[in-house]
Amino acid sequence: MNAAKLLDQAEKKPRNLSHDEILELLSLEKQEDIQALFRAAYQIKLHWIGPFVSLRGLIETGNVCEKNCYYCGIRKDNNSVERYQLTESQIVQMARWAFDNHYGSLALQSGELENESNTKRFESILRQIHTFGKDDFGITLSLGEQHLEVYRRWKEAGAHRYLLRIETSDPDLYRNLHPEDHSLERRINCLYDLKSCGYQVGTGVMIGLPGQTLAQLASDIQFFGDIDADMIGMGPFLPHHQTPLGKTLQLTPEYAARQLLLGLKMIAVCRLYLHDVNIAATTALQALASDGREQGLLAGANVIMPNITDTAYRKNYQLYENKPGLDENSESTRQKLVENLADIGEEILWGKRGDSKHFFLKKEKEM
Ligand code: 5AD
Ligand code: SF4
């Protein structure tokens, strides 16, 4: 089928593409077809969300991680990383800054830790943030795999969104990217647990992994639909030299351009397939091009997560190399972002939580 027909078909209603059709869109090569794909995705974003961007002030609360993913710079066995954990009061202070500066939402992210003291620590942090943020301040957690009870406790303490990427929906590829004791099945079960607790649930994958095929990426998009995700956070894979997967890879300009293009295509096809979910234009896009996140918005994304972690710690939270914004302070990052967005006709929804439309429309349908 030609690209224009497929785009029309996708626009009519969500999930109106087969696996082969998703694959066809991801495989588009001609400049004019790719531009038509981005335009169509942006139109759907405008229809459901308008020319608006929601912010999540991102706090990287600590880089201590019990896991050993082969691609990640803060994996447990990377001894070159200086490990840190922000204190409760540091985190609450940064959250207060985001609230006072009308970010509308916060995202707390860290390496994965499963123990009672970590659970209690975040419970306490969430309670403190809730005292000033009340229900007007969105809180997304990205703290990895946990038991159902832990998810429940954090929800009760004030969190209401949770982002847990599955990295890839393909079991064989997953096995190649992780040690044996890391389980895709458990990760997927965690997504169901999160849903059962009432979170707005986000997931995502890495894009352009060594050995990954476009057919696998097409299946990832179908997976997002099947699990009925409310939010999507995904980004291009970027090599890190202190990791098993990245140690021999060079981020040449050609490689960077390919990764960026594939990342943008994934955003666009996700928007075309899922319509009303929140989709983040992630920092990994910005690592590949200074205007990568803006390009992500124009391909259908509607969320940006500016890093508001104290700059002193940012260099120790490098999942991949070339992480942007390491030397910027939060105030200057914000100014720059506002200007860049105005240039592309997008406006920040200051002070709004920017919840997933999909989540609430789904709830309405259930009633
Ligand atoms: N390149 C891109 N993304 C990465 N992540 C981890 N390592 C890398 C990398 N080398 C992503 C994973 C993880 C999220 C926190 O960061 O998808 O879920
Ligand atoms: Fe830990 Fe996440 Fe990095 Fe894996 S990707 S090593 S779980 S921080």
mmCIF file of N, CA and C and ligand atoms in Angstrom, residues 62-76 83 109-113 144-145 167 178 182 187 206 317 319, ligand 2:
data_model
loop_
_atom_site.group_PDB
_atom_site.id
_atom_site.type_symbol
_atom_site.label_atom_id
_atom_site.label_comp_id
_atom_site.label_asym_id
_atom_site.label_seq_id
_atom_site.Cartn_x
_atom_site.Cartn_y
_atom_site.Cartn_z
ATOM 1 N N GLY A 62 19.385 8.902 42.531
ATOM 2 C CA GLY A 62 20.555 8.115 42.937
ATOM 3 C C GLY A 62 20.964 7.172 41.824
ATOM 4 N N ASN A 63 22.259 6.843 41.772
ATOM 5 C CA ASN A 63 22.721 5.975 40.681
ATOM 6 C C ASN A 63 23.153 4.602 41.175
ATOM 7 N N VAL A 64 22.757 4.252 42.393
ATOM 8 C CA VAL A 64 23.064 2.914 42.887
ATOM 9 C C VAL A 64 22.034 1.956 42.292
ATOM 10 N N CYS A 65 22.523 0.892 41.638
ATOM 11 C CA CYS A 65 21.596 -0.036 40.974
ATOM 12 C C CYS A 65 22.028 -1.468 41.236
ATOM 13 N N GLU A 66 21.033 -2.320 41.532
ATOM 14 C CA GLU A 66 21.334 -3.735 41.791
ATOM 15 C C GLU A 66 21.417 -4.541 40.513
ATOM 16 N N LYS A 67 21.123 -3.917 39.399
ATOM 17 C CA LYS A 67 21.046 -4.691 38.159
ATOM 18 C C LYS A 67 22.259 -4.446 37.263
ATOM 19 N N ASN A 68 22.339 -5.269 36.242
ATOM 20 C CA ASN A 68 23.552 -5.288 35.435
ATOM 21 C C ASN A 68 23.265 -5.308 33.937
ATOM 22 N N CYS A 69 22.295 -4.529 33.515
ATOM 23 C CA CYS A 69 21.914 -4.491 32.098
ATOM 24 C C CYS A 69 23.157 -4.202 31.248
ATOM 25 N N TYR A 70 23.326 -4.937 30.159
ATOM 26 C CA TYR A 70 24.589 -4.868 29.402
ATOM 27 C C TYR A 70 24.830 -3.533 28.698
ATOM 28 N N TYR A 71 23.799 -2.707 28.605
ATOM 29 C CA TYR A 71 23.901 -1.463 27.827
ATOM 30 C C TYR A 71 24.063 -0.225 28.699
ATOM 31 N N CYS A 72 23.901 -0.364 30.015
ATOM 32 C CA CYS A 72 23.694 0.835 30.849
ATOM 33 C C CYS A 72 24.945 1.244 31.617
ATOM 34 N N GLY A 73 25.246 2.529 31.567
ATOM 35 C CA GLY A 73 26.445 3.072 32.188
ATOM 36 C C GLY A 73 26.464 3.001 33.702
ATOM 37 N N ILE A 74 25.302 2.888 34.361
ATOM 38 C CA ILE A 74 25.323 2.824 35.829
ATOM 39 C C ILE A 74 25.055 1.401 36.328
ATOM 40 N N ARG A 75 25.238 0.415 35.454
ATOM 41 C CA ARG A 75 25.077 -0.992 35.869
ATOM 42 C C ARG A 75 25.998 -1.282 37.053
ATOM 43 N N LYS A 76 25.540 -2.251 37.859
ATOM 44 C CA LYS A 76 26.215 -2.548 39.123
ATOM 45 C C LYS A 76 27.719 -2.771 38.959
ATOM 46 N N ARG A 83 29.270 6.530 42.986
ATOM 47 C CA ARG A 83 27.849 6.324 43.331
ATOM 48 C C ARG A 83 27.359 7.409 44.284
ATOM 49 N N GLN A 109 13.541 9.403 39.298
ATOM 50 C CA GLN A 109 14.143 8.236 38.649
ATOM 51 C C GLN A 109 15.416 7.836 39.384
ATOM 52 N N SER A 110 15.650 6.522 39.476
ATOM 53 C CA SER A 110 16.921 6.076 40.069
ATOM 54 C C SER A 110 17.256 4.689 39.562
ATOM 55 N N GLY A 111 18.431 4.203 39.919
ATOM 56 C CA GLY A 111 18.763 2.807 39.679
ATOM 57 C C GLY A 111 17.785 1.927 40.445
ATOM 58 N N GLU A 112 17.748 0.644 40.110
ATOM 59 C CA GLU A 112 16.758 -0.222 40.759
ATOM 60 C C GLU A 112 17.276 -0.754 42.090
ATOM 61 N N LEU A 113 16.481 -0.564 43.134
ATOM 62 C CA LEU A 113 16.795 -1.079 44.463
ATOM 63 C C LEU A 113 15.523 -1.665 45.043
ATOM 64 N N GLY A 144 11.830 1.254 38.827
ATOM 65 C CA GLY A 144 12.082 -0.127 38.453
ATOM 66 C C GLY A 144 11.085 -1.147 38.967
ATOM 67 N N GLU A 145 11.534 -2.406 38.900
ATOM 68 C CA GLU A 145 10.680 -3.536 39.295
ATOM 69 C C GLU A 145 10.571 -3.576 40.813
ATOM 70 N N GLU A 167 12.165 -2.344 27.582
ATOM 71 C CA GLU A 167 13.410 -2.312 26.791
ATOM 72 C C GLU A 167 13.278 -2.969 25.417
ATOM 73 N N HIS A 178 20.623 -8.731 28.679
ATOM 74 C CA HIS A 178 20.592 -8.782 30.146
ATOM 75 C C HIS A 178 21.185 -10.095 30.670
ATOM 76 N N HIS A 182 17.734 -11.477 34.951
ATOM 77 C CA HIS A 182 16.837 -10.359 34.621
ATOM 78 C C HIS A 182 15.712 -10.927 33.754
ATOM 79 N N ARG A 187 9.098 -8.174 34.369
ATOM 80 C CA ARG A 187 8.897 -6.764 34.035
ATOM 81 C C ARG A 187 7.472 -6.529 33.528
ATOM 82 N N MET A 206 14.146 0.579 24.031
ATOM 83 C CA MET A 206 15.264 1.268 23.396
ATOM 84 C C MET A 206 15.199 1.001 21.901
ATOM 85 N N TYR A 317 25.235 10.271 36.581
ATOM 86 C CA TYR A 317 24.036 9.543 36.133
ATOM 87 C C TYR A 317 24.058 9.476 34.616
ATOM 88 N N LEU A 319 23.615 7.056 31.793
ATOM 89 C CA LEU A 319 23.214 5.735 31.298
ATOM 90 C C LEU A 319 23.920 5.486 29.974
HETATM 91 FE FE1 SF4 B 2 19.949 -0.319 36.449
HETATM 92 FE FE2 SF4 B 2 18.047 0.659 34.822
HETATM 93 FE FE3 SF4 B 2 20.639 0.833 34.198
HETATM 94 FE FE4 SF4 B 2 19.439 -1.559 34.118
HETATM 95 S S1 SF4 B 2 18.936 0.232 32.821
HETATM 96 S S2 SF4 B 2 21.437 -1.132 35.028
HETATM 97 S S3 SF4 B 2 18.029 -1.375 35.842
HETATM 98 S S4 SF4 B 2 19.599 1.844 35.902
#
